[in-house]
Short mmCIF file of N, CA, C and O in Angstrom, two decimals:
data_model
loop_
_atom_site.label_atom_id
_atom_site.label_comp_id
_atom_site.label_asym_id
_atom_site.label_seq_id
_atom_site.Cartn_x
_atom_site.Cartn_y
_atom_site.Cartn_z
N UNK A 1 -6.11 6.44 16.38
CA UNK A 1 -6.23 7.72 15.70
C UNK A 1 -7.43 7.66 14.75
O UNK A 1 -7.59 6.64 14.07
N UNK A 2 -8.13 8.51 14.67
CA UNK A 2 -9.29 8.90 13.67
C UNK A 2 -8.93 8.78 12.29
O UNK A 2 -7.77 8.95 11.92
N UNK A 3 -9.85 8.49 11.53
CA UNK A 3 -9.84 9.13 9.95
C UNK A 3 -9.25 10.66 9.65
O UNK A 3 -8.47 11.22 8.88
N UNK A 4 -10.04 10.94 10.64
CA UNK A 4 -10.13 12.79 10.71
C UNK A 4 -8.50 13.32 11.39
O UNK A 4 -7.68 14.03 10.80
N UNK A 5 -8.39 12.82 12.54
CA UNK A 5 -6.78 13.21 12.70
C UNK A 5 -5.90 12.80 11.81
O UNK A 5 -4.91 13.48 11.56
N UNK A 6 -6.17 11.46 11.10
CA UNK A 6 -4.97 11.35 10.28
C UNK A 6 -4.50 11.70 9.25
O UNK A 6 -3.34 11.67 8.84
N UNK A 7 -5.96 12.27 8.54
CA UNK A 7 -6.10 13.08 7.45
C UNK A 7 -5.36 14.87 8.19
O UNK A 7 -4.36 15.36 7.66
N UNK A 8 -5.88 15.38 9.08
CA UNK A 8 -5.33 16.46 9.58
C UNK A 8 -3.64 16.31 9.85
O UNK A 8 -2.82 17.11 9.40
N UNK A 9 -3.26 15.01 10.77
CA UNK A 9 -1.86 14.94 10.42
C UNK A 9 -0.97 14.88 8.88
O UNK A 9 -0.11 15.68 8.51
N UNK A 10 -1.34 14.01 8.35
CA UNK A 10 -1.14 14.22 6.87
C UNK A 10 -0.85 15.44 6.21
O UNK A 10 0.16 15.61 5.53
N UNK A 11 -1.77 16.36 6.42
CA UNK A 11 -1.77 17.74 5.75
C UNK A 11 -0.64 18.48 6.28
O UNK A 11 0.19 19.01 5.53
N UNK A 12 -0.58 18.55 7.89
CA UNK A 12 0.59 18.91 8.64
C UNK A 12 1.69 18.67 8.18
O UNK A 12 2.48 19.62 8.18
N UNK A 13 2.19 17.31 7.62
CA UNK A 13 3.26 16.77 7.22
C UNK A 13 3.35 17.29 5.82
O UNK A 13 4.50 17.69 5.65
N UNK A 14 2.65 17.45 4.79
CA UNK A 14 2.56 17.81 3.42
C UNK A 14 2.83 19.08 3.35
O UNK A 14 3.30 19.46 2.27
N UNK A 15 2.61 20.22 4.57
CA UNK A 15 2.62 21.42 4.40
C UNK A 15 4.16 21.57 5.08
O UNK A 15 4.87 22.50 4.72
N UNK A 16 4.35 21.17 5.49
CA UNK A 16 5.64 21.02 6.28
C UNK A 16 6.96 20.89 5.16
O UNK A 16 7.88 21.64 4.82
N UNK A 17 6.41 19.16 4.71
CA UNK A 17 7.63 18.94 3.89
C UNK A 17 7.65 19.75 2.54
O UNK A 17 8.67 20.30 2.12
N UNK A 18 6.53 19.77 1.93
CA UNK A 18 6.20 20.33 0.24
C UNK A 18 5.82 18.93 -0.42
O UNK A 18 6.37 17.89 -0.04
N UNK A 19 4.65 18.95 -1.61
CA UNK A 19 4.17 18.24 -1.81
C UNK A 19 5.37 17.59 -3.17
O UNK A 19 5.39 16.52 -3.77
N UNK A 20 6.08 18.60 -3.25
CA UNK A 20 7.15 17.51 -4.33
C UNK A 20 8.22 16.44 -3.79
O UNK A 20 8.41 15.35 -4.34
N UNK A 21 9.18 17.11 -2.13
CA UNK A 21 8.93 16.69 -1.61
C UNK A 21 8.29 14.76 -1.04
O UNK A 21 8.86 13.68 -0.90
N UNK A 22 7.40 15.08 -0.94
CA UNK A 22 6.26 13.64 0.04
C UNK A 22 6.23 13.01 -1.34
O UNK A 22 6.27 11.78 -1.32
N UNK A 23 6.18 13.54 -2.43
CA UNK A 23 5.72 12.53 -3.47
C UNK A 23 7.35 11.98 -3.78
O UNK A 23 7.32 10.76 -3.97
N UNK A 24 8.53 12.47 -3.86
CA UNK A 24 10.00 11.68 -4.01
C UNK A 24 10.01 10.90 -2.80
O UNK A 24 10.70 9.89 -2.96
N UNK A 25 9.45 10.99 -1.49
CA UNK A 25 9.65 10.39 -0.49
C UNK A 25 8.61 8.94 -1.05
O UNK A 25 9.12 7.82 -1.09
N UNK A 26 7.40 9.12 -1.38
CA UNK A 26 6.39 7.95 -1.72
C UNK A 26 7.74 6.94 -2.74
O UNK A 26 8.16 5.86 -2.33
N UNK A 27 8.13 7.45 -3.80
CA UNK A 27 8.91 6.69 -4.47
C UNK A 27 9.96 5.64 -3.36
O UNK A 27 10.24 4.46 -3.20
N UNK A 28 10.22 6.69 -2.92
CA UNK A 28 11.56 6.10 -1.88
C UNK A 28 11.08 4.75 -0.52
O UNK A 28 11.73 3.89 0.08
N UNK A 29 9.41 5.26 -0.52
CA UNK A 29 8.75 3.79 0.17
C UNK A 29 8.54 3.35 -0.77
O UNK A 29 9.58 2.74 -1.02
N UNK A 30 8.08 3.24 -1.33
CA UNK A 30 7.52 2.38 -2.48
C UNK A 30 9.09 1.02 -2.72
O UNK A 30 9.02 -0.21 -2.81
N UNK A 31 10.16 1.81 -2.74
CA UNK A 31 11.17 0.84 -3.33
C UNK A 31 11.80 -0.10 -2.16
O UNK A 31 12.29 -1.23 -2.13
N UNK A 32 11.43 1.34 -0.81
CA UNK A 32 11.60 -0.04 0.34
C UNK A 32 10.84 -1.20 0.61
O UNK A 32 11.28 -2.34 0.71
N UNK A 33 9.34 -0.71 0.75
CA UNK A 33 8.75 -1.51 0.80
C UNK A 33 9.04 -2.77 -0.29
O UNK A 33 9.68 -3.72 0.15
N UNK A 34 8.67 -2.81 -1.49
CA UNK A 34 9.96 -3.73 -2.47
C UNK A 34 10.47 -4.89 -2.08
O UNK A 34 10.31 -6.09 -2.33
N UNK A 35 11.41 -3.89 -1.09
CA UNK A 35 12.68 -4.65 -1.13
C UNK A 35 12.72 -5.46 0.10
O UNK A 35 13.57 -6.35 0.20
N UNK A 36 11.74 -5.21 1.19
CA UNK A 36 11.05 -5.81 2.14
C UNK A 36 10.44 -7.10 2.00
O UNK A 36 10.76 -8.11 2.62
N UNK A 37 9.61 -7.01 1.20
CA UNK A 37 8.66 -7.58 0.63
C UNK A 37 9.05 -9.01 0.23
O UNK A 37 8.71 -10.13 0.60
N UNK A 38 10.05 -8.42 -0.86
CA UNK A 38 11.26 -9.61 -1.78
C UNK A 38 12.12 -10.18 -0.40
O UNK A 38 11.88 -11.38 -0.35
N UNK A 39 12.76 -9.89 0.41
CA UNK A 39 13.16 -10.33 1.45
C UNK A 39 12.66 -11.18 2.51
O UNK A 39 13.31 -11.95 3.21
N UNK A 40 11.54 -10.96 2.53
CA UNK A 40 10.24 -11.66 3.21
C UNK A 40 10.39 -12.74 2.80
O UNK A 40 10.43 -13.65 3.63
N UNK A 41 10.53 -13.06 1.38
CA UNK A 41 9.92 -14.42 0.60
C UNK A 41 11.39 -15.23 0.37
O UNK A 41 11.42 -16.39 -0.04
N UNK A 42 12.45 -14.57 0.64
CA UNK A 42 13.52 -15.42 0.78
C UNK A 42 13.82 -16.68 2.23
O UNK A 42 13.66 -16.41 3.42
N UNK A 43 14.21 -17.83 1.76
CA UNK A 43 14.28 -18.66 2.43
C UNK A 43 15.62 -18.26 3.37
O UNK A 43 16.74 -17.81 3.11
N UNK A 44 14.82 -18.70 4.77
CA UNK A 44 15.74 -19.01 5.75
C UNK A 44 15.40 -19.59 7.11
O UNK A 44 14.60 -19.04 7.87
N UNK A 45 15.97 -20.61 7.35
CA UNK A 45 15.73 -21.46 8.21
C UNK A 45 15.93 -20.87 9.92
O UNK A 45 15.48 -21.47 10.89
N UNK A 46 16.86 -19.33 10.01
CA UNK A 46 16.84 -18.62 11.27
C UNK A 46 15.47 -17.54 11.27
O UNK A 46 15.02 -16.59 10.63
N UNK A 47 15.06 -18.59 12.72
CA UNK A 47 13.76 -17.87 13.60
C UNK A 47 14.08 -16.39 13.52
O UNK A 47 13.29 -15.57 13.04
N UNK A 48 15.21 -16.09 13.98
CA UNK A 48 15.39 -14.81 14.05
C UNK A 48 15.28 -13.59 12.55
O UNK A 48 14.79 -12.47 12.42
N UNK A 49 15.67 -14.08 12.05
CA UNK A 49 16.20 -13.95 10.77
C UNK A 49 14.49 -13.17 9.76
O UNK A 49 14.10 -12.13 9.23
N UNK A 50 13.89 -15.04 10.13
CA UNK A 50 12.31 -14.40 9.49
C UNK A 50 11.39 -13.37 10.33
O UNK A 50 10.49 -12.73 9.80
N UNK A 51 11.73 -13.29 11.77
CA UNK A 51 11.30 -12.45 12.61
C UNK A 51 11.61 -11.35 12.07
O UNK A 51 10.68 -10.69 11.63
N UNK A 52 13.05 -10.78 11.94
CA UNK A 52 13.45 -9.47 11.59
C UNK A 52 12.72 -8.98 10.13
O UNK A 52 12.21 -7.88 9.87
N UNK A 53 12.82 -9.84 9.52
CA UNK A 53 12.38 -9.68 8.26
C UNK A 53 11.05 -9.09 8.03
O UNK A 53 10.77 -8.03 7.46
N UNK A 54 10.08 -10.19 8.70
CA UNK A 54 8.60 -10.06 8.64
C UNK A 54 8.28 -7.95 9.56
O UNK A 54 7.47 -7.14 9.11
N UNK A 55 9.04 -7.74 10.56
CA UNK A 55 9.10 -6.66 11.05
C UNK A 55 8.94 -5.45 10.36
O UNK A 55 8.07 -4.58 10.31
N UNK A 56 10.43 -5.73 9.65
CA UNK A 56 11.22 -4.78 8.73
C UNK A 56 9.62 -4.40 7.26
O UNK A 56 9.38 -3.37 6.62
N UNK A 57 8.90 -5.83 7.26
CA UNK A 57 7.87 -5.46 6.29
C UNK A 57 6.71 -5.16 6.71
O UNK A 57 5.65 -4.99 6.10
N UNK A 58 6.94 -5.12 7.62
CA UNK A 58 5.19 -4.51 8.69
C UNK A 58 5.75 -3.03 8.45
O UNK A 58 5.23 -2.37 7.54
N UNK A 59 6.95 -2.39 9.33
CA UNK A 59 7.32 -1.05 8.89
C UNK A 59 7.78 -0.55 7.54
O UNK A 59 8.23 0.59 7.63
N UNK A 60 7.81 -0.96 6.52
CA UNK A 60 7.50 -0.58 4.98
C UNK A 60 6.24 -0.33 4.99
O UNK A 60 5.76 0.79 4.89
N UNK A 61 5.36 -1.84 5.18
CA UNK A 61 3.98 -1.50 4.86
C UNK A 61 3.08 -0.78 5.41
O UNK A 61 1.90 -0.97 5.11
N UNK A 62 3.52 0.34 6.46
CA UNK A 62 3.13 1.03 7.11
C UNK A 62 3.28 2.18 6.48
O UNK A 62 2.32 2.75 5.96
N UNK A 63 4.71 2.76 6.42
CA UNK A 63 5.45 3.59 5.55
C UNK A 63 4.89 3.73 4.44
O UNK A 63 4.51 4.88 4.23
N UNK A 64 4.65 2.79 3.42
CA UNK A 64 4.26 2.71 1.88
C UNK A 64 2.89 3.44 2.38
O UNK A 64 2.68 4.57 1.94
N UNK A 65 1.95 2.89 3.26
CA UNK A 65 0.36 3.34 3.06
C UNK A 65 0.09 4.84 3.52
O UNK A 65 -0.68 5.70 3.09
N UNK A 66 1.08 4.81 4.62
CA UNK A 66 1.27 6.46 4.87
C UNK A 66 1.17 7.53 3.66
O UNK A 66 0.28 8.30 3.30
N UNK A 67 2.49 7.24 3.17
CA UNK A 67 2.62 8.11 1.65
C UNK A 67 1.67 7.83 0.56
O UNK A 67 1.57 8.82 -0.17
N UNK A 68 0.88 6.73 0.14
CA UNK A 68 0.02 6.54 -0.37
C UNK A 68 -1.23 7.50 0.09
O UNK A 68 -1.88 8.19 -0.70
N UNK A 69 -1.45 7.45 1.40
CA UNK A 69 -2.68 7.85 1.74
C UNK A 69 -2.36 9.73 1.88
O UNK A 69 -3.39 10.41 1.85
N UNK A 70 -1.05 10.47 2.01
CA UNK A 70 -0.98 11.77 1.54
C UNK A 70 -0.46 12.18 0.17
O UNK A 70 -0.36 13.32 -0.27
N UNK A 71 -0.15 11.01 -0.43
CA UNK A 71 -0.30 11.50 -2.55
C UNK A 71 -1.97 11.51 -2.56
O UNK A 71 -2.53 12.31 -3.32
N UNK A 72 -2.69 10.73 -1.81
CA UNK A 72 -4.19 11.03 -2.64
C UNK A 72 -4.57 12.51 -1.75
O UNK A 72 -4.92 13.41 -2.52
N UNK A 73 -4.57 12.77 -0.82
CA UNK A 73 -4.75 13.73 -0.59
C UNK A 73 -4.28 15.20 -1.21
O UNK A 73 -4.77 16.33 -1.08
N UNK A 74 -3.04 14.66 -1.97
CA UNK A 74 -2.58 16.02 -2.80
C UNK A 74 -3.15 16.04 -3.96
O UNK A 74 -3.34 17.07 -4.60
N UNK A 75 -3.57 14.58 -4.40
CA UNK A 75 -3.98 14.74 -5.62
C UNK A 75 -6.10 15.24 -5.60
O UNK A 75 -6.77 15.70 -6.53
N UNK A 76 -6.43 14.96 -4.47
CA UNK A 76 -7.31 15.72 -3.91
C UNK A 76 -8.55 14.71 -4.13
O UNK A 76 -8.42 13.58 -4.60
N UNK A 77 -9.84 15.34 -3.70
CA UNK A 77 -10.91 13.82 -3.54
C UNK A 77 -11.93 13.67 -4.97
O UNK A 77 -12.95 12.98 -4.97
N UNK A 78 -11.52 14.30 -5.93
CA UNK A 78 -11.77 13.78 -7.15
C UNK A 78 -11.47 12.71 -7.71
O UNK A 78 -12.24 11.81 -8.08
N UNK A 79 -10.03 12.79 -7.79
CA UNK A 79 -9.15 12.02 -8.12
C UNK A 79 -9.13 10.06 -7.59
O UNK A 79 -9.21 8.94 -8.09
N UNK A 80 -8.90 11.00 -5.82
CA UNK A 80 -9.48 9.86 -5.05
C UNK A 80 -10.73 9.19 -5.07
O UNK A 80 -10.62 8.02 -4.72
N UNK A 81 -11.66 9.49 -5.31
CA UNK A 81 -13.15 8.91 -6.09
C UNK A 81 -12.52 8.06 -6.81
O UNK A 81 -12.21 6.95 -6.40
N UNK A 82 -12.21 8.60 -8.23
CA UNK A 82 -11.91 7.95 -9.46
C UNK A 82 -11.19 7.30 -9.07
O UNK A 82 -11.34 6.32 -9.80
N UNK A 83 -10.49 7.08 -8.44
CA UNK A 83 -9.25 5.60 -7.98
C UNK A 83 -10.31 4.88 -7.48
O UNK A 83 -10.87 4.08 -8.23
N UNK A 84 -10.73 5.05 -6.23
CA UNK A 84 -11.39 4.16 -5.67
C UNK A 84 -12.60 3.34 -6.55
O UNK A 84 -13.04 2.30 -6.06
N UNK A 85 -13.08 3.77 -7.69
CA UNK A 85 -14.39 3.30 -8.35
C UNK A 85 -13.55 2.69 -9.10
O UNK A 85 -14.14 1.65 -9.41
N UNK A 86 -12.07 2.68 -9.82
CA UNK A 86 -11.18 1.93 -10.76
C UNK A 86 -11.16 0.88 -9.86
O UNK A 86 -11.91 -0.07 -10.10
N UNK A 87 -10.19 0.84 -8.48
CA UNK A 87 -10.20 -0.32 -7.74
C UNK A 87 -11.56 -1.14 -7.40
O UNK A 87 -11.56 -2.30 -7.83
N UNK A 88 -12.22 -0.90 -7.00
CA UNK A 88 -13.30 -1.54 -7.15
C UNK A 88 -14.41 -2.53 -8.36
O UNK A 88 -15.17 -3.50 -8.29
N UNK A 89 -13.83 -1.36 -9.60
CA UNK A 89 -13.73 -2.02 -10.96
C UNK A 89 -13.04 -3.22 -10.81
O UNK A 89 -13.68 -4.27 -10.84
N UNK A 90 -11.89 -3.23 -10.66
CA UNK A 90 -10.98 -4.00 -10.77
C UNK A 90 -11.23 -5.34 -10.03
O UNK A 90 -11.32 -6.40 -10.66
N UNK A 91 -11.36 -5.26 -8.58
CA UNK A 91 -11.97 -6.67 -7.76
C UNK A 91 -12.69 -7.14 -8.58
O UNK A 91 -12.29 -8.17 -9.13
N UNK A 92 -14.08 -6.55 -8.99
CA UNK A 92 -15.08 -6.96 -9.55
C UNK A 92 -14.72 -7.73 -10.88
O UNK A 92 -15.27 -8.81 -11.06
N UNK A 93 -13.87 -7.27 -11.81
CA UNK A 93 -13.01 -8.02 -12.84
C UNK A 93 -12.64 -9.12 -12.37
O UNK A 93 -13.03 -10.07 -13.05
N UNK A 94 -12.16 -9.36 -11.64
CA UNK A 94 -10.86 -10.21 -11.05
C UNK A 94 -11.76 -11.08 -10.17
O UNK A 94 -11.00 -11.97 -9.79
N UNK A 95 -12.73 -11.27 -9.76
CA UNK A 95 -14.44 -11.86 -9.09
C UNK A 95 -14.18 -12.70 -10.25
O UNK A 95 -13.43 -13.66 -10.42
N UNK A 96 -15.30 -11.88 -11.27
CA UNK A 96 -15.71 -12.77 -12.61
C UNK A 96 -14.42 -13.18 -13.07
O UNK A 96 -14.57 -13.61 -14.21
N UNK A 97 -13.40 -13.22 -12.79
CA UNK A 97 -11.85 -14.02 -13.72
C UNK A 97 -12.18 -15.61 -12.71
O UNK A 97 -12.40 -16.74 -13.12
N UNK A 98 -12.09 -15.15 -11.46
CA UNK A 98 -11.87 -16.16 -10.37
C UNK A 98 -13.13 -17.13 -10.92
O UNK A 98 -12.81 -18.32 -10.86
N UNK A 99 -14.38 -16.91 -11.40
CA UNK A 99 -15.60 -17.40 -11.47
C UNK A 99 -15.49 -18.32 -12.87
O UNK A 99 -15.68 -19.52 -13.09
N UNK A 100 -15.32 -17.82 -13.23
CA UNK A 100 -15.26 -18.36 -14.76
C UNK A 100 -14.04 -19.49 -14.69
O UNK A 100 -14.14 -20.64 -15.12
N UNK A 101 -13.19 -19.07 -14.24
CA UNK A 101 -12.44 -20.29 -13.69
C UNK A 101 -12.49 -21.22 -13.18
O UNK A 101 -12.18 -22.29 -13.70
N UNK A 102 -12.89 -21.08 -12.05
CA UNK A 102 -13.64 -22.30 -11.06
C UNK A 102 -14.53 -22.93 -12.19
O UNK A 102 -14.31 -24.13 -12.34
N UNK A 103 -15.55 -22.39 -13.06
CA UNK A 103 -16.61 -23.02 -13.41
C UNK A 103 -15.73 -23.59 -14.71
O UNK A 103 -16.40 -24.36 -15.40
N UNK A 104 -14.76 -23.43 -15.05
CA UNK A 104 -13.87 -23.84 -16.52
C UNK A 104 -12.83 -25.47 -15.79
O UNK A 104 -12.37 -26.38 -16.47
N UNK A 105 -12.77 -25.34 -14.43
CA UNK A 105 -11.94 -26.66 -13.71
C UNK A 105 -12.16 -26.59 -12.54
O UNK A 105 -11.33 -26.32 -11.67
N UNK A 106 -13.76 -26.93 -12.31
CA UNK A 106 -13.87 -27.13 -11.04
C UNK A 106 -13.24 -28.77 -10.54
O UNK A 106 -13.12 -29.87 -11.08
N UNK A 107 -13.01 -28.25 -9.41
CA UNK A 107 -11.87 -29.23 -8.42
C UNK A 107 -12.46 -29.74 -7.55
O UNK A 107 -11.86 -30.46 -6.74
#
């Protein structure tokens, strides 16, 4: 699927459900994903077990980015700019943290 269809599906779905709606639903991934996540990292020695698991967090993390990617669209491409130039801020922080580190105990 395209950028462009998925953004067009998105809207479909937003206009469909209501944008108050998609944004209680984002909460509601958000806590699965969570709880996926935390489950993932629990020990267990059945193949099966971490199979299901690891699954169960591929479809959260699918779910979670879905609703992520139609809250920015409601919140519209201003907004979305300004996120994206914060995140990017942010790596770039977190670069120079990693750097200064290494150079404070290099190994």
């Amino acid at each position: 699927m395209t950028e462009k269809d998925k953004k067009d599906n998105h809207l479909l779905i937003i206009t469909h459900y209501g944008k108050d709606n998609q944004i209680l639903k984002l909460t509601e991934e958000a806590g699965e994903f969570l709880t996926a996540l935390a489950r993932s990292q629990q020990y267990t020695e059945s193949y099966e077990t971490k199979k299901k698991r690891l699954e169960n967090l591929k479809e959260e993390t699918a779910d979670l980015r879905n609703m992520l990617d139609q809250f920015l669209i409601m919140q519209g491409d201003k907004f979305t700019k300004e996120v994206q130039i914060i995140q990017d801020e942010k790596i770039r922080r977190t670069l120079k943290i990693i750097e200064k580190e290494q150079n404070e105990h290099p190994f």
